[in-house]
Amino acid sequence: AGRAWGSRGMEGAAGSCRAPLPAPCGLLRGLLLAVLAAGSCQGNSVERKIYIPLNKTAPCVRLLNATHQIGCQSSISGDTGVIHVVEKEEDLNWVLADGPHPPYMILLDGSLFNRRVMLQLKGTSRVSGLAVTVAKPSPPQGFSPGLKCPNDGFGVYSKDYGPQFAHCNKTVWNPVGSGLSYEDFDFPIFLLEDANETQVIKQCYQDHNVPRDGSGPEYPLCAMQLFSHMHAVTSTVTCMRRSSLQSTFSINPEVVCDPLLDYNVWSTLQPINSSGKVDPEKEVIIVATRIDSHSFFWNIAPGAESAVSSFVTHLAAAEALHKVSDVHLLQRNIMFTFFQGETFDYIGSSRMVYDMEKDKFPLRLDNIHSFVELNQVALRNDSILWMHTDPVSRMNESVEVQVRNLLDILSNSSVGANVTLQEAGYSQPLPPSSFQRFLRARHIPGVVLTNHKTAFQNRYYQSMYDTPENIRMQYPKGLSPEETLEYVTGTAKSLAEVATVVARALYRLAGGANNTSAIQADPKTVSRMLYGFLIKMNNSWFQSIIKPDIKGILGDVPQHYVAVSSPVNTTYLVQYVLANLTGTVVNLTKEECLNPDKTPSSEKEMYEYAWVQGSLDPNSTSRVPYCVRSTVHLSKALSPAFELRQWGSTEYSTWTESRWKEIRARIFLVASKELEIITLVVGIAILIFSLLATYFINAKADVLFSIPRDPGAVAY
């Protein structure tokens, strides 16, 4: 699903490829038309013979914020270079110094895709682009193109609030982070996702480009061309201003960039009026997690540990709580919140806080009793989760009392479970988390649960290697897709344990007095979610719980990038999984379900209704649809900076994504410059000769094409 700007297909190519028969008096014109018609018919086949398209690629694209541009782009007509395969660092010498045919298009082994190598290539004109392969197995030393201090400057710590913790002075959370995703490259960089296409490129290189006997290879050479020209430049301030001027003064405005945006997903344990306001005295516990991830390449964001492990655990805890019989009697309500765009300076959480402050959300900040966030909770060997709190707000005595109570409830809820909860330490600051955006607005008692005490255990944070293997998801060989969907992995069991502990703690925190031993997350549900969100979205369970009109969102390989078109696949699926796990099947017809306003006692302000596909009927190929009633809602995840038109804001996220016309890659054989010049000269000579011949033939047409007289006809 690419984003095009002003792109068009081939126009005027419709119609028959049969040339019209020439009339006797227009023989030359008829021949010319025949040649042109035949050429248009053969054009595509000639192109296919010259070029081999690379269809399974992912580009690096340009992103912008208030002050910078990051990412990659090609020239407007694409960048071309002779292919050179680099599998070890010594191979770079040919590209950077020895090779006689620059510029080079490098096929780079994934193990060499690091900051040191990339900065070498960035500083030379001998490189026109890169095609990067996926390293298998994942780099053992780790690989994170993100920042060492994620979302620095947009959390709670600053020169005015806990300055000793600002800019990760106390703890460097992502020590493996190279910051590569935040560099600006003036050449295209593509990821090769298909091993077969990679092999085709290597074979072309072996056949044509490998140096022979110490000397350079001879023409023709195998070359690659990458197209990824970006329309936005400099910063969000510049590109949004240009887009705004275009929209104001142009009939056909050409927008050059778009804000990163989507929707947050939220629901409550006890239904509330989504279009009204919660009573000021009503207390609500917020449970939160993020649902987006990122990597160096566009829309390649598996996010297994950084996002999926957390929101799957969150969903499982929500299901476990909704099964408790006395939840409607709880003293406090619980809101399950899934934030989008958190990777890019807390887009989703900052927007929710903004809406609460401006009375554009059912809850106000004063309604929040406490805050629990799940953040990278995939367990490692020690089975310990760490509870992080904010040392600055805890200096307030009343906040300290509430935080201590929260920590005690969480610790006690883990007794007897296979997971242990421990406090990270009073002097330890909060890790990068959505909770920080709420603390910027108000002192709220809260805790962030993680699998790390200090630095991340995740060595592939914000990278293409944060895959199911990174959280040790393993399946027996030979399982069918349906068997794999239902297979309960060890990872699913451990995350279900975490969800159980969280659900029991939330029940106690909300005022529940009954025994919590019956509150249990379902490992089978967790297994299904992990399979759907990490391995294959287009599975039978996801098919059964979504609306028929959005079944097209179910692609094969799940990605969790926030993007600029909304809602993205992840948002839709989290919405419908949450509705399926916490909602109720109601006896309504399709018409009643789609139009609950017309149905008496539907309580439309309190509930959302969805007509979903349902499972396949065992005795036929048709589905059995049904109506689901739930408290699941969507709210905007667009940075307030764009609402306020403050594109240079330092308070809110300002990330935008450039638009582009086309993204594609192809390989072909290129001739020497000398042969190209000779071909050009010969072509011009033939053109001139053809023009002269045409002029001569046209001038003597009455002689050359005259009809001879019949010798039998005599005039007197």
XYZ file of C-alpha atoms in Angstrom:
716
model
C 0.000 0.000 0.000
C 2.155 2.845 -1.265
C 1.471 6.565 -1.329
C 1.566 8.241 -4.728
C 1.429 11.915 -5.577
C 0.149 12.831 -9.013
C 0.994 9.407 -10.406
C -0.662 8.244 -13.586
C -0.767 5.099 -15.612
C -0.002 5.008 -19.315
C -2.632 7.045 -21.111
C -3.817 6.796 -24.670
C -2.782 3.181 -25.003
C -6.287 1.816 -25.277
C -7.642 0.518 -28.566
C -6.598 -2.001 -31.168
C -2.952 -2.662 -31.987
C -3.853 -3.333 -35.612
C -2.539 -0.710 -38.073
C -4.957 0.801 -40.624
C -4.521 -0.303 -44.226
C -2.717 2.395 -46.263
C -4.467 4.082 -49.151
C -2.631 4.056 -52.476
C -2.130 7.821 -52.409
C -0.709 7.789 -48.829
C 1.611 4.791 -48.877
C 4.388 6.463 -46.900
C 2.019 7.779 -44.250
C 0.412 4.357 -43.954
C 3.779 2.640 -43.492
C 4.713 5.133 -40.784
C 1.443 4.553 -38.930
C 1.954 0.796 -39.156
C 5.450 1.057 -37.679
C 4.238 3.312 -34.818
C 1.298 1.035 -34.046
C 3.521 -2.031 -34.020
C 5.987 -0.194 -31.782
C 3.311 0.677 -29.233
C 2.255 -2.974 -29.125
C 5.816 -4.205 -28.610
C 6.930 -1.444 -26.190
C 6.020 -3.283 -23.028
C 7.557 -6.552 -24.146
C 10.796 -4.752 -25.095
C 10.903 -3.160 -21.644
C 10.420 -6.550 -20.031
C 13.364 -7.886 -22.017
C 15.592 -5.009 -20.896
C 14.612 -4.620 -17.224
C 14.036 -7.045 -14.366
C 11.738 -5.362 -11.803
C 12.306 -5.962 -8.083
C 8.833 -6.274 -6.623
C 9.500 -7.224 -2.992
C 11.334 -4.196 -1.650
C 10.834 -1.645 1.121
C 12.265 1.866 0.727
C 13.748 4.250 3.224
C 11.563 7.375 2.948
C 11.860 10.930 4.209
C 10.361 12.011 7.529
C 10.475 15.549 8.895
C 10.015 17.300 12.237
C 10.142 20.917 13.373
C 13.862 21.266 12.699
C 15.161 18.384 10.580
C 14.623 16.006 7.702
C 15.663 12.373 8.047
C 15.588 9.313 5.790
C 16.520 8.882 2.142
C 15.589 9.883 -1.385
C 16.671 9.456 -5.007
C 16.976 12.097 -7.700
C 13.760 12.974 -9.526
C 14.524 10.532 -12.363
C 15.875 7.779 -10.107
C 19.493 6.898 -9.347
C 21.492 4.334 -11.327
C 24.777 2.605 -10.611
C 26.836 -0.464 -11.393
C 26.085 -3.212 -8.877
C 28.809 -4.269 -6.446
C 28.165 -6.916 -3.809
C 29.596 -6.080 -0.372
C 29.646 -9.062 1.980
C 32.642 -8.045 4.101
C 34.175 -4.683 4.928
C 37.162 -5.244 2.610
C 34.737 -5.225 -0.330
C 34.086 -1.538 0.329
C 37.563 -0.632 -0.984
C 36.427 -1.385 -4.551
C 33.450 0.938 -4.177
C 35.213 3.751 -2.345
C 38.547 3.775 -4.199
C 39.535 1.023 -6.655
C 36.502 0.416 -8.876
C 36.793 1.984 -12.363
C 33.038 2.342 -13.024
C 31.499 4.654 -10.405
C 28.931 5.468 -9.216
C 28.137 2.122 -7.631
C 24.868 0.661 -6.444
C 25.822 -1.486 -3.437
C 24.173 -4.773 -2.543
C 25.002 -4.677 1.170
C 24.917 -7.690 3.446
C 22.574 -7.050 6.391
C 25.350 -7.754 8.915
C 27.247 -4.686 7.601
C 24.253 -2.361 7.767
C 25.466 -0.264 10.685
C 26.255 3.352 11.466
C 30.017 3.141 10.881
C 29.681 1.672 7.380
C 26.765 3.918 6.433
C 28.606 7.102 7.382
C 31.529 5.998 5.183
C 29.168 5.592 2.237
C 27.352 8.837 3.034
C 30.534 10.829 2.606
C 31.383 9.808 -0.988
C 30.043 10.593 -4.453
C 31.044 7.125 -5.670
C 27.848 5.597 -4.222
C 24.484 6.162 -5.901
C 22.357 3.924 -3.677
C 22.049 0.797 -1.542
C 20.059 -2.405 -1.585
C 20.238 -4.079 1.832
C 19.625 -7.750 2.504
C 18.153 -9.120 5.735
C 20.791 -10.672 7.990
C 19.965 -14.253 8.964
C 20.246 -14.965 11.814
C 19.696 -11.537 13.353
C 22.962 -9.729 14.285
C 24.017 -11.292 17.601
C 25.468 -8.001 18.859
C 22.066 -6.375 18.401
C 20.846 -3.751 15.962
C 18.751 -0.708 16.784
C 18.639 2.245 14.369
C 16.667 4.215 16.974
C 18.031 6.771 19.408
C 19.877 5.954 22.620
C 17.382 8.194 24.413
C 14.008 7.613 22.664
C 11.575 10.557 22.491
C 14.120 12.778 24.221
C 12.697 16.216 25.015
C 9.050 15.175 24.782
C 8.728 13.251 28.034
C 8.306 14.672 31.503
C 11.951 15.276 32.415
C 13.393 18.677 31.520
C 15.398 21.528 33.031
C 12.270 22.425 35.018
C 11.224 18.911 36.121
C 13.818 16.418 37.331
C 16.740 17.973 35.408
C 19.052 15.267 36.762
C 17.023 12.737 34.737
C 16.636 14.782 31.531
C 18.257 13.578 28.280
C 18.842 10.128 29.831
C 21.524 11.518 32.160
C 20.749 8.861 34.758
C 19.996 5.891 32.483
C 20.742 5.366 28.785
C 17.680 3.314 27.913
C 18.704 2.069 24.464
C 22.512 1.682 24.552
C 22.490 -0.288 21.278
C 20.767 2.613 19.511
C 22.852 3.950 16.618
C 20.528 6.787 15.577
C 20.762 5.551 11.979
C 17.027 6.081 11.396
C 17.526 9.749 12.259
C 20.268 10.427 9.683
C 19.605 12.106 6.331
C 20.911 10.275 3.234
C 20.922 11.889 -0.213
C 20.791 8.540 -2.028
C 18.105 5.825 -2.070
C 18.285 2.837 0.277
C 15.999 -0.161 -0.255
C 15.481 -3.350 1.721
C 15.341 -6.566 -0.312
C 12.632 -8.709 1.289
C 12.717 -11.623 -1.178
C 15.710 -13.984 -1.059
C 15.002 -15.073 -4.647
C 15.313 -11.510 -5.938
C 18.511 -11.092 -3.965
C 19.886 -14.211 -5.656
C 18.935 -12.859 -9.104
C 20.942 -9.693 -8.392
C 23.924 -11.678 -7.139
C 23.826 -13.921 -10.213
C 23.757 -10.884 -12.500
C 26.733 -9.507 -10.584
C 28.621 -12.807 -10.867
C 27.976 -13.013 -14.610
C 28.968 -9.463 -15.506
C 30.585 -7.441 -12.702
C 33.111 -9.643 -10.900
C 36.664 -8.335 -11.484
C 38.745 -10.760 -13.559
C 42.477 -11.284 -12.915
C 42.761 -8.147 -10.832
C 41.387 -5.869 -13.550
C 37.972 -4.267 -13.842
C 35.117 -6.149 -15.505
C 34.252 -5.460 -19.130
C 31.002 -4.083 -20.493
C 28.104 -4.771 -20.499
C 27.772 -4.432 -16.724
C 24.867 -5.260 -14.426
C 23.303 -2.089 -13.036
C 20.468 -1.171 -10.703
C 18.079 1.761 -10.741
C 16.171 2.926 -7.655
C 13.298 5.421 -7.697
C 12.283 7.091 -4.430
C 12.188 10.836 -5.011
C 10.637 12.739 -2.101
C 8.705 15.987 -2.492
C 9.148 17.464 0.990
C 12.391 19.114 2.111
C 14.041 20.806 5.092
C 11.477 20.478 7.915
C 7.823 20.132 8.839
C 7.597 23.918 9.123
C 8.684 24.311 5.485
C 6.640 21.501 3.972
C 3.434 22.304 5.872
C 3.729 25.976 4.925
C 4.125 25.037 1.255
C 1.188 22.645 1.414
C -0.913 25.287 3.152
C -0.105 27.910 0.491
C -0.943 25.420 -2.251
C -4.277 24.599 -0.617
C -5.091 28.306 -0.266
C -4.188 29.618 -3.718
C -4.183 26.638 -6.083
C -7.173 25.009 -7.764
C -5.247 21.706 -7.821
C -3.131 21.865 -4.662
C -0.045 19.669 -4.530
C 0.469 18.629 -0.920
C 4.093 17.660 -0.271
C 3.876 16.105 3.214
C 1.316 14.719 5.659
C 1.273 14.544 9.474
C 1.752 11.111 11.023
C -1.669 10.294 12.442
C -4.080 7.559 13.335
C -6.504 6.702 16.145
C -6.137 5.640 19.757
C -8.299 2.678 20.819
C -9.969 2.796 24.230
C -12.721 1.088 26.161
C -13.995 0.965 29.728
C -14.864 -1.880 32.060
C -18.126 -0.172 33.010
C -19.850 1.638 30.125
C -19.693 5.440 30.056
C -21.357 8.041 27.848
C -18.768 8.570 25.114
C -20.358 11.840 24.006
C -20.813 13.241 27.515
C -18.604 13.808 30.547
C -17.805 11.495 33.431
C -18.861 12.848 36.829
C -15.979 14.735 38.500
C -16.119 12.470 41.569
C -15.961 9.260 39.514
C -12.457 7.738 39.613
C -10.953 5.855 36.684
C -7.823 3.722 36.504
C -6.048 3.995 33.167
C -4.250 0.939 31.790
C -2.148 1.880 28.783
C 0.205 0.554 26.158
C 1.419 1.579 22.721
C 0.528 -0.256 19.511
C 3.024 1.180 17.009
C 6.625 0.506 16.128
C 9.189 1.670 13.577
C 12.354 0.667 11.738
C 14.739 2.196 9.189
C 12.539 1.090 6.278
C 9.034 2.298 5.476
C 6.230 0.099 6.819
C 8.668 -2.522 8.114
C 7.831 -2.473 11.806
C 7.263 -5.933 13.345
C 7.674 -4.568 16.899
C 7.428 -7.975 18.591
C 8.935 -6.945 21.911
C 8.679 -3.156 21.698
C 4.913 -3.121 21.092
C 3.117 -6.417 20.374
C 4.086 -8.280 23.550
C 2.688 -5.398 25.598
C -0.595 -4.749 23.836
C -1.361 -8.471 23.519
C -0.863 -8.796 27.293
C -3.082 -5.745 27.766
C -5.841 -7.294 25.621
C -5.632 -10.573 27.533
C -5.916 -8.730 30.871
C -8.976 -6.847 29.584
C -10.641 -10.133 28.621
C -9.878 -11.686 32.016
C -11.399 -8.708 33.872
C -14.561 -8.645 31.757
C -15.243 -12.253 32.739
C -15.402 -11.343 36.450
C -18.995 -11.443 37.664
C -18.966 -8.386 39.947
C -17.144 -5.856 37.749
C -20.290 -3.701 37.568
C -20.070 -3.265 41.351
C -16.487 -2.021 41.444
C -15.916 1.303 43.124
C -13.668 2.576 40.337
C -13.921 2.171 36.585
C -11.007 0.916 34.460
C -10.119 2.338 31.050
C -8.088 0.185 28.647
C -6.120 2.508 26.361
C -4.012 1.684 23.301
C -1.962 4.628 22.046
C -0.881 5.104 18.426
C 2.176 7.026 17.236
C 4.079 6.812 20.526
C 7.318 6.043 18.668
C 7.236 9.561 17.229
C 7.326 11.732 20.358
C 4.125 10.416 21.962
C 1.574 11.410 19.326
C -1.343 9.406 20.753
C -0.884 10.067 24.470
C -0.148 13.782 24.021
C -3.359 14.117 21.999
C -5.450 12.351 24.643
C -4.022 14.584 27.380
C -4.716 17.635 25.213
C -8.316 16.518 24.620
C -8.820 15.904 28.353
C -7.513 19.379 29.162
C -9.774 20.984 26.529
C -12.891 19.001 27.576
C -12.949 17.153 24.254
C -12.825 13.703 25.889
C -15.328 12.002 28.234
C -12.709 11.901 31.008
C -10.866 14.790 32.602
C -7.417 14.537 34.128
C -9.055 14.943 37.558
C -10.930 11.659 37.013
C -7.698 9.653 36.821
C -7.108 7.714 40.027
C -3.920 5.972 38.903
C -2.045 4.882 35.811
C -0.625 1.436 34.922
C 1.391 1.037 31.724
C 2.674 -2.135 30.067
C 5.925 -1.463 28.237
C 8.067 -4.316 26.813
C 6.846 -7.101 29.082
C 8.069 -10.168 27.178
C 9.722 -12.171 29.944
C 13.316 -13.347 29.830
C 14.922 -16.192 31.748
C 14.563 -14.564 35.187
C 10.743 -14.074 34.916
C 10.957 -10.701 36.668
C 8.959 -7.610 35.804
C 10.226 -4.282 37.082
C 7.928 -1.588 38.421
C 9.131 1.904 37.463
C 7.782 5.039 39.129
C 8.524 8.752 38.941
C 10.805 9.875 41.800
C 9.952 13.562 41.328
C 6.166 13.306 41.804
C 6.699 10.863 44.686
C 8.248 13.687 46.677
C 4.636 14.813 47.135
C 3.407 12.993 50.252
C -0.098 12.159 49.006
C 1.252 10.872 45.677
C 3.836 8.786 47.539
C 1.124 7.115 49.630
C -0.915 6.232 46.528
C 2.143 4.991 44.601
C 3.193 2.809 47.531
C -0.317 1.322 47.677
C -0.197 0.668 43.930
C 3.177 -1.075 44.214
C 1.980 -3.222 47.120
C -1.142 -4.344 45.255
C 0.903 -5.265 42.179
C 3.496 -7.155 44.236
C 0.843 -9.063 46.192
C -0.969 -9.991 42.978
C 2.122 -11.810 41.732
C 2.296 -14.102 44.775
C 1.903 -17.694 43.586
C 2.358 -16.750 39.932
C 5.304 -17.651 37.716
C 6.236 -13.996 37.416
C 7.743 -11.777 40.098
C 7.238 -8.010 40.342
C 10.018 -5.906 41.854
C 10.455 -2.181 42.302
C 13.164 -0.698 40.085
C 14.258 1.774 42.761
C 13.189 5.110 44.157
C 15.963 7.061 42.430
C 15.390 5.451 39.045
C 13.496 7.664 36.529
C 10.685 6.461 34.298
C 11.682 4.775 31.036
C 10.274 6.273 27.790
C 6.530 5.804 28.288
C 3.112 7.313 27.588
C 2.716 7.911 31.322
C 5.277 10.712 31.055
C 2.884 12.785 28.929
C 0.211 12.561 31.640
C 2.745 13.554 34.307
C 3.564 16.666 32.305
C -0.018 17.775 32.880
C -0.666 16.545 36.432
C 0.893 14.575 39.285
C -0.763 11.173 38.862
C 0.173 8.043 40.833
C 1.401 5.520 38.311
C 3.695 2.659 37.471
C 5.307 1.396 34.268
C 5.903 -2.361 34.025
C 8.886 -3.544 31.978
C 11.185 -6.545 31.647
C 14.256 -4.350 32.255
C 15.476 -2.621 35.406
C 17.733 -0.125 33.668
C 18.657 -0.366 29.961
C 16.373 -2.207 27.525
C 16.892 -5.951 27.249
C 15.547 -5.635 23.721
C 18.634 -5.503 21.458
C 16.504 -4.898 18.357
C 14.424 -1.941 19.528
C 12.798 -0.114 16.583
C 14.377 -2.419 14.002
C 13.345 -4.965 11.394
C 14.803 -7.696 13.622
C 12.265 -7.181 16.440
C 10.484 -10.290 15.162
C 8.724 -13.286 16.772
C 12.124 -14.939 17.197
C 13.173 -12.022 19.406
C 10.536 -12.995 21.986
C 11.302 -16.701 21.479
C 8.132 -17.738 19.717
C 8.726 -21.264 18.465
C 6.410 -23.737 16.748
C 6.876 -27.439 15.986
C 7.603 -28.173 12.338
C 4.866 -29.437 10.054
C 1.922 -27.572 11.569
C -0.782 -26.273 9.256
C -1.702 -22.550 9.495
C -4.802 -23.439 11.514
C -2.796 -25.648 13.891
C -0.177 -22.921 14.274
C -2.907 -20.402 15.134
C -4.138 -22.620 17.969
C -0.745 -23.834 19.233
C 0.074 -22.454 22.698
C 3.727 -21.402 22.748
C 5.886 -20.847 25.807
C 5.833 -17.116 25.052
C 2.028 -17.140 25.108
C 2.025 -18.896 28.478
C 4.418 -16.372 30.042
C 2.497 -13.358 28.669
C -0.748 -14.894 29.929
C 0.880 -15.078 33.387
C 1.720 -11.378 33.176
C -1.832 -10.574 32.034
C -3.233 -12.575 34.962
C -1.129 -10.645 37.486
C -2.110 -7.307 35.929
C -5.817 -8.200 35.821
C -5.817 -9.290 39.493
C -4.007 -6.109 40.529
C -6.448 -3.931 38.598
C -9.389 -5.685 40.218
C -7.971 -4.949 43.675
C -7.079 -1.390 42.713
C -10.629 -0.781 41.481
C -12.018 -1.831 44.872
C -12.721 -5.516 44.251
C -13.031 -7.505 47.479
C -13.548 -11.083 46.289
C -10.873 -13.726 45.867
C -8.846 -13.110 42.709
C -7.749 -16.690 42.067
C -10.542 -17.104 39.496
C -9.202 -14.189 37.441
C -7.100 -15.915 34.802
C -5.912 -14.827 31.356
C -6.352 -17.396 28.594
C -3.054 -18.617 27.025
C -4.958 -19.799 23.922
C -6.280 -16.286 23.311
C -2.752 -14.903 23.735
C -1.454 -17.495 21.241
C -4.018 -16.467 18.656
C -3.175 -12.796 19.093
C 0.578 -13.351 18.846
C 0.102 -15.374 15.662
C -2.201 -12.762 14.137
C -0.185 -9.677 15.080
C 3.259 -11.133 14.388
C 3.044 -13.934 11.822
C -0.104 -13.829 9.697
C -2.913 -11.311 9.939
C -5.031 -13.103 7.362
C -6.083 -15.991 9.595
C -9.445 -17.574 10.348
C -9.877 -15.905 13.755
C -9.201 -12.367 12.559
C -11.435 -13.010 9.543
C -14.312 -13.946 11.836
C -14.183 -10.888 14.122
C -13.978 -7.985 11.641
C -16.588 -6.232 9.531
C -17.085 -7.577 5.996
C -16.310 -4.201 4.415
C -12.777 -4.024 5.891
C -11.625 -7.577 5.226
C -9.081 -6.141 2.788
C -6.912 -4.991 5.702
C -5.859 -8.572 6.409
C -2.468 -8.737 4.746
C -0.034 -11.579 5.245
C 2.893 -10.027 7.133
C 1.826 -7.746 10.002
C 3.518 -4.318 10.319
C 2.823 -1.715 12.976
C 3.957 1.628 11.528
C 1.640 4.547 12.341
C 1.648 5.967 8.736
C -0.452 8.883 7.433
C -3.639 7.139 6.286
C -5.924 6.023 9.060
C -6.962 3.828 10.660
C -4.073 1.502 9.833
C -4.445 -2.278 9.954
C -3.137 -2.567 13.520
C -5.641 -0.018 14.845
C -8.571 -1.762 13.177
C -7.518 -5.151 14.478
C -6.854 -3.999 18.045
C -10.310 -2.380 17.965
C -12.093 -5.541 16.817
C -10.043 -7.958 18.935
C -10.829 -5.837 21.998
C -14.518 -5.749 21.047
C -14.513 -9.530 20.549
C -12.800 -10.221 23.889
C -14.762 -7.748 26.006
C -18.037 -7.253 24.137
C -21.321 -9.126 24.062
C -23.061 -10.865 21.181
C -26.543 -9.330 20.934
C -29.608 -10.651 19.152
C -30.002 -7.930 16.517
C -30.551 -8.147 12.783
C -27.998 -6.661 10.404
C -30.200 -3.614 9.839
C -30.651 -3.050 13.584
C -26.943 -3.548 14.280
C -25.861 -1.086 11.584
C -28.459 1.483 12.719
C -28.662 1.226 16.524
C -30.225 4.712 16.726
C -33.413 3.214 15.338
C -33.406 0.382 17.857
C -35.149 0.996 21.216
C -32.968 0.576 24.328
C -29.750 0.277 22.279
C -28.040 2.873 24.526
C -26.036 4.163 21.566
C -24.231 6.726 23.744
C -22.897 3.950 25.973
C -22.031 1.245 23.437
C -20.637 0.687 19.960
C -22.214 -1.914 17.661
C -20.434 -3.898 14.948
C -21.790 -6.392 12.421
C -18.902 -8.840 12.009
C -18.281 -11.623 9.479
C -18.392 -14.555 11.874
C -16.857 -17.990 11.392
C -17.342 -20.198 8.372
C -20.348 -22.492 8.535
C -18.926 -26.047 8.863
C -21.367 -27.313 6.232
C -20.848 -24.590 3.620
C -18.509 -21.868 2.374
C -20.685 -19.052 3.776
C -20.132 -17.278 7.087
C -22.457 -16.856 10.040
C -22.360 -13.115 10.858
C -23.504 -11.629 14.154
C -23.729 -8.331 16.049
C -21.237 -7.373 18.786
C -21.954 -4.708 21.393
C -18.939 -3.270 23.209
C -17.548 -0.178 24.898
C -14.665 0.098 22.410
C -14.130 3.559 20.894
C -11.609 5.382 18.723
C -10.188 8.828 19.407
C -7.856 10.950 17.287
C -4.120 10.332 17.441
C -3.062 13.493 15.616
C -0.531 15.712 17.336
C -2.058 18.907 18.772
C 0.701 20.813 16.942
C -1.242 20.364 13.690
C -4.555 21.246 15.292
C -2.965 24.463 16.577
C -0.948 24.990 13.368
C 2.199 25.217 15.506
C 4.437 23.300 13.121
C 7.607 24.352 14.937
C 6.320 23.240 18.350
C 8.707 21.923 20.993
C 5.787 20.885 23.221
C 4.109 18.436 20.837
C 5.228 15.982 18.154
C 5.680 17.553 14.710
C 6.534 14.481 12.630
C 5.396 14.389 9.006
C 6.024 12.017 6.119
C 6.991 13.255 2.663
C 4.859 12.394 -0.339
C 6.345 10.737 -3.397
C 5.354 9.861 -6.941
C 6.720 6.343 -7.336
C 8.737 3.765 -5.452
C 10.340 1.058 -7.575
C 13.559 -0.778 -8.265
C 14.937 -2.670 -11.269
C 18.139 -4.155 -12.673
C 19.445 -4.229 -16.254
C 22.633 -4.406 -18.336
C 24.337 -1.115 -19.121
C 26.714 -0.511 -22.047
C 29.961 1.479 -21.954
C 29.879 5.249 -22.429
C 31.773 4.881 -25.688
C 29.205 2.462 -27.100
C 26.387 4.721 -25.932
C 27.976 7.708 -27.731
C 28.549 5.679 -30.887
C 24.945 4.464 -30.773
C 23.725 8.030 -30.321
C 25.827 9.350 -33.209
C 24.747 6.513 -35.522
C 21.133 7.081 -34.506
C 21.378 10.805 -35.296
C 23.011 10.023 -38.643
C 20.246 7.575 -39.530
C 17.643 10.157 -38.477
C 19.206 12.837 -40.701
C 19.479 10.387 -43.612
C 15.836 9.370 -43.078
C 14.698 12.988 -43.085
C 16.643 13.714 -46.286
C 15.313 10.561 -47.930
C 11.782 11.427 -46.869
C 12.154 14.973 -48.245
C 13.520 13.659 -51.565
C 10.810 11.018 -51.880
C 8.109 13.571 -51.043
C 9.523 16.079 -53.567
C 9.600 13.461 -56.352
C 6.389 11.716 -55.340
C 4.638 12.650 -58.636
C 7.408 10.856 -60.564
C 8.002 7.922 -58.233
C 4.334 7.121 -57.575
C 2.669 8.317 -60.829
C 0.227 5.895 -62.482
C 1.449 4.993 -66.037
C -0.983 5.602 -68.925
C -2.767 2.728 -70.605
C -0.933 2.255 -73.968
C -4.241 1.262 -75.614
C -5.818 4.626 -74.927
C -5.028 7.143 -77.677
C -6.237 10.706 -77.702
C -7.100 12.508 -80.994
